[in-house]
mmCIF file of C-alpha atoms and ligand atoms in Angstrom:
data_model
loop_
_atom_site.group_PDB
_atom_site.id
_atom_site.type_symbol
_atom_site.label_atom_id
_atom_site.label_comp_id
_atom_site.label_asym_id
_atom_site.label_seq_id
_atom_site.Cartn_x
_atom_site.Cartn_y
_atom_site.Cartn_z
ATOM 1 C CA MET A 1 -5.783 60.924 40.210
ATOM 2 C CA HIS A 2 -5.025 58.464 37.430
ATOM 3 C CA ASP A 3 -1.655 56.823 37.847
ATOM 4 C CA PHE A 4 -0.123 56.194 34.441
ATOM 5 C CA THR A 5 1.527 52.828 34.047
ATOM 6 C CA ILE A 6 4.885 52.550 32.294
ATOM 7 C CA LYS A 7 3.140 50.917 29.345
ATOM 8 C CA GLU A 8 0.658 53.776 29.033
ATOM 9 C CA LYS A 9 3.553 56.255 29.069
ATOM 10 C CA ILE A 10 5.371 54.328 26.340
ATOM 11 C CA LEU A 11 2.251 54.139 24.175
ATOM 12 C CA SER A 12 1.455 57.799 24.669
ATOM 13 C CA LYS A 13 5.012 58.784 23.684
ATOM 14 C CA ASN A 14 4.719 56.464 20.673
ATOM 15 C CA ASP A 15 1.448 58.118 19.622
ATOM 16 C CA GLU A 16 3.115 61.525 19.822
ATOM 17 C CA LEU A 17 6.017 60.399 17.594
ATOM 18 C CA ALA A 18 3.592 58.675 15.204
ATOM 19 C CA GLY A 19 1.757 61.974 14.860
ATOM 20 C CA GLU A 20 5.040 63.669 13.931
ATOM 21 C CA ASN A 21 5.774 60.960 11.330
ATOM 22 C CA ARG A 22 2.286 61.414 9.890
ATOM 23 C CA VAL A 23 2.789 65.171 9.490
ATOM 24 C CA LEU A 24 6.202 64.724 7.814
ATOM 25 C CA LEU A 25 4.898 62.042 5.441
ATOM 26 C CA ARG A 26 1.913 64.188 4.509
ATOM 27 C CA GLU A 27 4.123 67.243 3.882
ATOM 28 C CA ARG A 28 6.174 65.158 1.429
ATOM 29 C CA GLY A 29 3.067 63.754 -0.239
ATOM 30 C CA VAL A 30 3.852 60.185 0.802
ATOM 31 C CA TYR A 31 1.025 57.736 1.526
ATOM 32 C CA SER A 32 2.008 54.908 3.864
ATOM 33 C CA ILE A 33 0.677 51.536 4.899
ATOM 34 C CA ASN A 34 1.709 49.377 7.845
ATOM 35 C CA MET A 35 1.471 45.678 7.021
ATOM 36 C CA VAL A 36 0.887 43.401 9.988
ATOM 37 C CA SER A 37 0.270 39.658 10.331
ATOM 38 C CA SER A 38 1.455 36.521 12.031
ATOM 39 C CA PRO A 39 4.713 35.020 10.694
ATOM 40 C CA GLY A 40 4.343 33.127 7.429
ATOM 41 C CA SER A 41 1.059 34.686 6.297
ATOM 42 C CA GLY A 42 2.663 35.916 3.078
ATOM 43 C CA LYS A 43 3.230 39.628 3.828
ATOM 44 C CA THR A 44 6.457 39.793 1.851
ATOM 45 C CA SER A 45 4.899 37.928 -1.092
ATOM 46 C CA VAL A 46 1.925 40.314 -1.108
ATOM 47 C CA ILE A 47 4.357 43.253 -1.117
ATOM 48 C CA GLU A 48 6.274 41.710 -4.021
ATOM 49 C CA LYS A 49 3.023 41.240 -6.003
ATOM 50 C CA THR A 50 2.031 44.818 -5.169
ATOM 51 C CA LEU A 51 5.402 46.110 -6.402
ATOM 52 C CA GLU A 52 5.030 44.125 -9.642
ATOM 53 C CA ALA A 53 1.558 45.575 -10.207
ATOM 54 C CA LEU A 54 2.745 49.143 -9.579
ATOM 55 C CA LYS A 55 5.993 48.920 -11.552
ATOM 56 C CA GLY A 56 6.285 51.848 -13.963
ATOM 57 C CA LYS A 57 3.116 53.454 -12.554
ATOM 58 C CA LEU A 58 4.070 54.604 -9.086
ATOM 59 C CA GLU A 59 7.310 55.066 -7.128
ATOM 60 C CA VAL A 60 7.290 52.896 -4.008
ATOM 61 C CA ALA A 61 9.712 52.436 -1.098
ATOM 62 C CA VAL A 62 9.687 49.644 1.476
ATOM 63 C CA ILE A 63 10.734 49.496 5.127
ATOM 64 C CA GLU A 64 11.338 45.938 6.287
ATOM 65 C CA GLY A 65 10.989 45.258 10.005
ATOM 66 C CA ASP A 66 12.389 41.971 11.256
ATOM 67 C CA LEU A 67 13.665 40.533 14.520
ATOM 68 C CA GLN A 68 16.764 39.171 12.754
ATOM 69 C CA THR A 69 18.056 38.769 9.186
ATOM 70 C CA ASP A 70 17.578 40.864 6.076
ATOM 71 C CA LEU A 71 16.086 37.989 4.055
ATOM 72 C CA ASP A 72 12.860 39.861 3.280
ATOM 73 C CA ALA A 73 14.757 43.065 2.436
ATOM 74 C CA GLN A 74 16.856 41.076 -0.064
ATOM 75 C CA ARG A 75 13.671 39.775 -1.715
ATOM 76 C CA ILE A 76 12.325 43.335 -2.013
ATOM 77 C CA LYS A 77 15.650 44.685 -3.322
ATOM 78 C CA LYS A 78 15.300 42.450 -6.395
ATOM 79 C CA HIS A 79 12.316 44.579 -7.455
ATOM 80 C CA GLY A 80 14.564 47.617 -7.822
ATOM 81 C CA VAL A 81 12.810 49.804 -5.255
ATOM 82 C CA PRO A 82 14.448 51.617 -2.325
ATOM 83 C CA VAL A 83 14.349 49.339 0.719
ATOM 84 C CA ARG A 84 15.446 49.997 4.281
ATOM 85 C CA GLN A 85 15.946 47.243 6.818
ATOM 86 C CA ILE A 86 15.083 47.830 10.477
ATOM 87 C CA THR A 87 16.196 44.981 12.721
ATOM 88 C CA THR A 88 14.340 45.131 16.021
ATOM 89 C CA GLY A 89 16.431 42.508 17.874
ATOM 90 C CA LYS A 90 14.138 41.345 20.664
ATOM 91 C CA ALA A 91 11.312 43.823 20.086
ATOM 92 C CA CYS A 92 8.238 42.141 18.629
ATOM 93 C CA HIS A 93 7.064 45.199 16.676
ATOM 94 C CA LEU A 94 8.205 48.366 14.939
ATOM 95 C CA ASP A 95 7.492 51.631 16.712
ATOM 96 C CA ALA A 96 7.121 55.244 15.636
ATOM 97 C CA HIS A 97 10.643 56.126 16.823
ATOM 98 C CA LEU A 98 12.241 53.423 14.630
ATOM 99 C CA VAL A 99 10.204 54.460 11.592
ATOM 100 C CA GLY A 100 10.910 58.143 12.277
ATOM 101 C CA GLY A 101 14.630 57.299 12.161
ATOM 102 C CA ALA A 102 14.182 56.023 8.584
ATOM 103 C CA LEU A 103 12.380 59.104 7.251
ATOM 104 C CA ASP A 104 15.552 60.997 6.262
ATOM 105 C CA TRP A 105 16.457 57.989 4.140
ATOM 106 C CA LEU A 106 12.948 57.920 2.694
ATOM 107 C CA PHE A 107 12.965 61.620 1.856
ATOM 108 C CA SER A 108 16.303 61.206 0.069
ATOM 109 C CA HIS A 109 14.090 59.498 -2.560
ATOM 110 C CA PRO A 110 11.771 62.426 -3.305
ATOM 111 C CA GLU A 111 10.063 60.564 -6.165
ATOM 112 C CA VAL A 112 8.504 58.082 -3.722
ATOM 113 C CA ARG A 113 4.726 58.426 -3.289
ATOM 114 C CA LEU A 114 3.917 55.187 -1.477
ATOM 115 C CA LEU A 115 5.712 53.765 1.561
ATOM 116 C CA ILE A 116 5.033 50.145 2.447
ATOM 117 C CA ILE A 117 6.149 49.167 5.950
ATOM 118 C CA GLU A 118 6.389 45.449 6.674
ATOM 119 C CA ASN A 119 6.051 45.048 10.416
ATOM 120 C CA VAL A 120 7.480 42.212 12.511
ATOM 121 C CA GLY A 121 5.344 39.091 12.169
ATOM 122 C CA ASN A 122 2.945 38.540 15.040
ATOM 123 C CA MET A 123 -0.663 39.384 15.711
ATOM 124 C CA VAL A 124 -0.201 40.864 19.184
ATOM 125 C CA CYS A 125 2.390 43.646 19.690
ATOM 126 C CA PRO A 126 2.034 45.562 16.371
ATOM 127 C CA ALA A 127 -1.659 46.166 17.125
ATOM 128 C CA GLU A 128 -0.862 48.808 19.737
ATOM 129 C CA TYR A 129 1.852 50.787 17.988
ATOM 130 C CA ASP A 130 0.822 53.486 15.547
ATOM 131 C CA LEU A 131 3.731 54.204 13.197
ATOM 132 C CA GLY A 132 2.179 57.268 11.576
ATOM 133 C CA GLU A 133 0.767 55.252 8.680
ATOM 134 C CA ASP A 134 -2.378 56.101 6.748
ATOM 135 C CA ALA A 135 -3.714 52.564 6.882
ATOM 136 C CA LYS A 136 -2.973 49.367 8.757
ATOM 137 C CA VAL A 137 -3.226 46.360 6.462
ATOM 138 C CA LEU A 138 -3.642 42.990 8.132
ATOM 139 C CA VAL A 139 -2.725 39.842 6.246
ATOM 140 C CA MET A 140 -4.267 36.617 7.506
ATOM 141 C CA SER A 141 -3.626 33.420 5.590
ATOM 142 C CA ALA A 142 -6.302 30.791 5.188
ATOM 143 C CA PRO A 143 -4.215 27.949 6.699
ATOM 144 C CA GLU A 144 -4.051 29.912 9.990
ATOM 145 C CA GLY A 145 -7.751 29.220 10.507
ATOM 146 C CA ASP A 146 -10.977 31.220 10.324
ATOM 147 C CA ASP A 147 -11.028 31.700 14.116
ATOM 148 C CA LYS A 148 -8.070 34.150 14.124
ATOM 149 C CA PRO A 149 -10.254 37.282 14.420
ATOM 150 C CA LEU A 150 -11.787 35.887 17.603
ATOM 151 C CA LYS A 151 -8.406 34.923 19.084
ATOM 152 C CA TYR A 152 -6.588 38.186 18.190
ATOM 153 C CA PRO A 153 -9.363 40.797 18.224
ATOM 154 C CA ALA A 154 -7.113 43.800 18.978
ATOM 155 C CA ILE A 155 -5.256 43.644 15.679
ATOM 156 C CA PHE A 156 -8.475 43.100 13.701
ATOM 157 C CA HIS A 157 -9.991 46.047 15.516
ATOM 158 C CA ALA A 158 -6.967 48.285 14.810
ATOM 159 C CA SER A 159 -6.721 47.444 11.083
ATOM 160 C CA ASP A 160 -8.363 49.182 8.128
ATOM 161 C CA VAL A 161 -7.896 46.451 5.534
ATOM 162 C CA LEU A 162 -7.819 42.673 5.775
ATOM 163 C CA LEU A 163 -6.208 40.534 3.102
ATOM 164 C CA ILE A 164 -7.303 36.912 3.443
ATOM 165 C CA ASN A 165 -4.305 35.380 1.725
ATOM 166 C CA LYS A 166 -3.279 31.970 0.377
ATOM 167 C CA THR A 167 -6.803 31.303 -0.888
ATOM 168 C CA ASP A 168 -5.238 28.684 -3.198
ATOM 169 C CA LEU A 169 -4.677 26.503 -0.101
ATOM 170 C CA ILE A 170 -8.300 26.586 1.102
ATOM 171 C CA PRO A 171 -9.204 23.220 -0.496
ATOM 172 C CA HIS A 172 -6.538 21.594 1.712
ATOM 173 C CA THR A 173 -7.902 23.030 4.976
ATOM 174 C CA ASP A 174 -11.183 23.280 6.877
ATOM 175 C CA PHE A 175 -11.054 27.072 6.479
ATOM 176 C CA SER A 176 -14.437 28.676 5.815
ATOM 177 C CA MET A 177 -14.329 32.038 4.031
ATOM 178 C CA ALA A 178 -17.852 32.812 5.224
ATOM 179 C CA ARG A 179 -16.890 32.165 8.863
ATOM 180 C CA ALA A 180 -13.632 34.142 8.523
ATOM 181 C CA ARG A 181 -15.472 37.162 7.100
ATOM 182 C CA LYS A 182 -18.212 36.923 9.712
ATOM 183 C CA ASN A 183 -15.678 36.690 12.565
ATOM 184 C CA ALA A 184 -13.575 39.575 11.216
ATOM 185 C CA LEU A 185 -16.562 41.864 10.619
ATOM 186 C CA ALA A 186 -17.965 41.048 14.065
ATOM 187 C CA ILE A 187 -14.765 42.537 15.546
ATOM 188 C CA ASN A 188 -14.489 45.400 13.040
ATOM 189 C CA PRO A 189 -17.496 46.104 10.785
ATOM 190 C CA GLY A 190 -15.487 48.737 8.876
ATOM 191 C CA LEU A 191 -12.797 46.324 7.643
ATOM 192 C CA LYS A 192 -12.280 46.343 3.891
ATOM 193 C CA ILE A 193 -11.666 42.696 2.950
ATOM 194 C CA PHE A 194 -9.869 41.219 -0.054
ATOM 195 C CA GLU A 195 -9.311 37.541 -0.827
ATOM 196 C CA THR A 196 -5.831 37.102 -2.283
ATOM 197 C CA SER A 197 -3.418 34.480 -3.533
ATOM 198 C CA CYS A 198 0.138 35.233 -4.572
ATOM 199 C CA VAL A 199 0.194 31.859 -6.369
ATOM 200 C CA THR A 200 -2.861 32.307 -8.600
ATOM 201 C CA GLY A 201 -2.850 36.122 -8.486
ATOM 202 C CA GLU A 202 -6.452 36.158 -7.256
ATOM 203 C CA GLY A 203 -7.465 39.476 -5.727
ATOM 204 C CA ILE A 204 -4.121 41.236 -6.263
ATOM 205 C CA ASP A 205 -5.464 43.669 -8.874
ATOM 206 C CA ALA A 206 -8.499 44.456 -6.702
ATOM 207 C CA TRP A 207 -6.242 45.114 -3.710
ATOM 208 C CA VAL A 208 -3.789 47.280 -5.670
ATOM 209 C CA ASN A 209 -6.622 49.281 -7.290
ATOM 210 C CA TYR A 210 -8.136 49.903 -3.882
ATOM 211 C CA LEU A 211 -4.738 50.924 -2.439
ATOM 212 C CA THR A 212 -3.986 53.439 -5.197
ATOM 213 C CA GLY A 213 -7.550 54.777 -5.006
ATOM 214 C CA GLU A 214 -7.224 55.374 -1.253
ATOM 215 C CA MET A 215 -3.822 56.937 -1.808
ATOM 216 C CA MET A 216 -5.245 59.409 -4.339
ATOM 217 C CA THR A 217 -7.857 60.590 -1.835
ATOM 218 C CA VAL A 218 -5.132 61.382 0.733
ATOM 219 C CA VAL A 219 -2.204 62.579 -1.406
ATOM 220 C CA PRO A 220 -3.709 63.555 -4.786
HETATM 221 MG MG1 MG B 317 8.056 38.824 5.605
#
């Protein structure tokens, strides 16, 4: 007989709660994305650019996961969208229970169609925890190196979309876009990849158009 480890039990309970979140979000017609990355890849900046692009077109809410501080939540608040901070303390990832606890708040904004969840920054723990999202969006910045998919395969495998961010910095690094794409697609051939820069604006429109298109197929 298979002996379940404590970790397997935790993950299986998390999957159950994530399933409940997914049902509730779908019932309310909310599409959700879970943004994961290492610290400093530009997740919050990408979210800010996404909010700017969607302003006046689509109602968005943001959940900000962080170990400490509400610095990112304060940045998001300036865009005038509902934002909820979840401080995880020592936990290196959000989980379905924490996100489930924010759904009453979310549903008190019935106009919201898109929920963006910014996970805690690291490429390890968030890979395993389904939050109930429709898509996991991985942000990897060029200065981190084109070998990241090979070093952190689990999160590349678990993600649906990859934003290769900070393309404006590529001339200052030995980053190869061809190698990065090859490494990422070797781990996950289904990854949808966008090259983005929050400084030049490169790729932001393409990413936002893709996001809203995907959203329409799930919650028309
Ligand atoms: Mg951030």
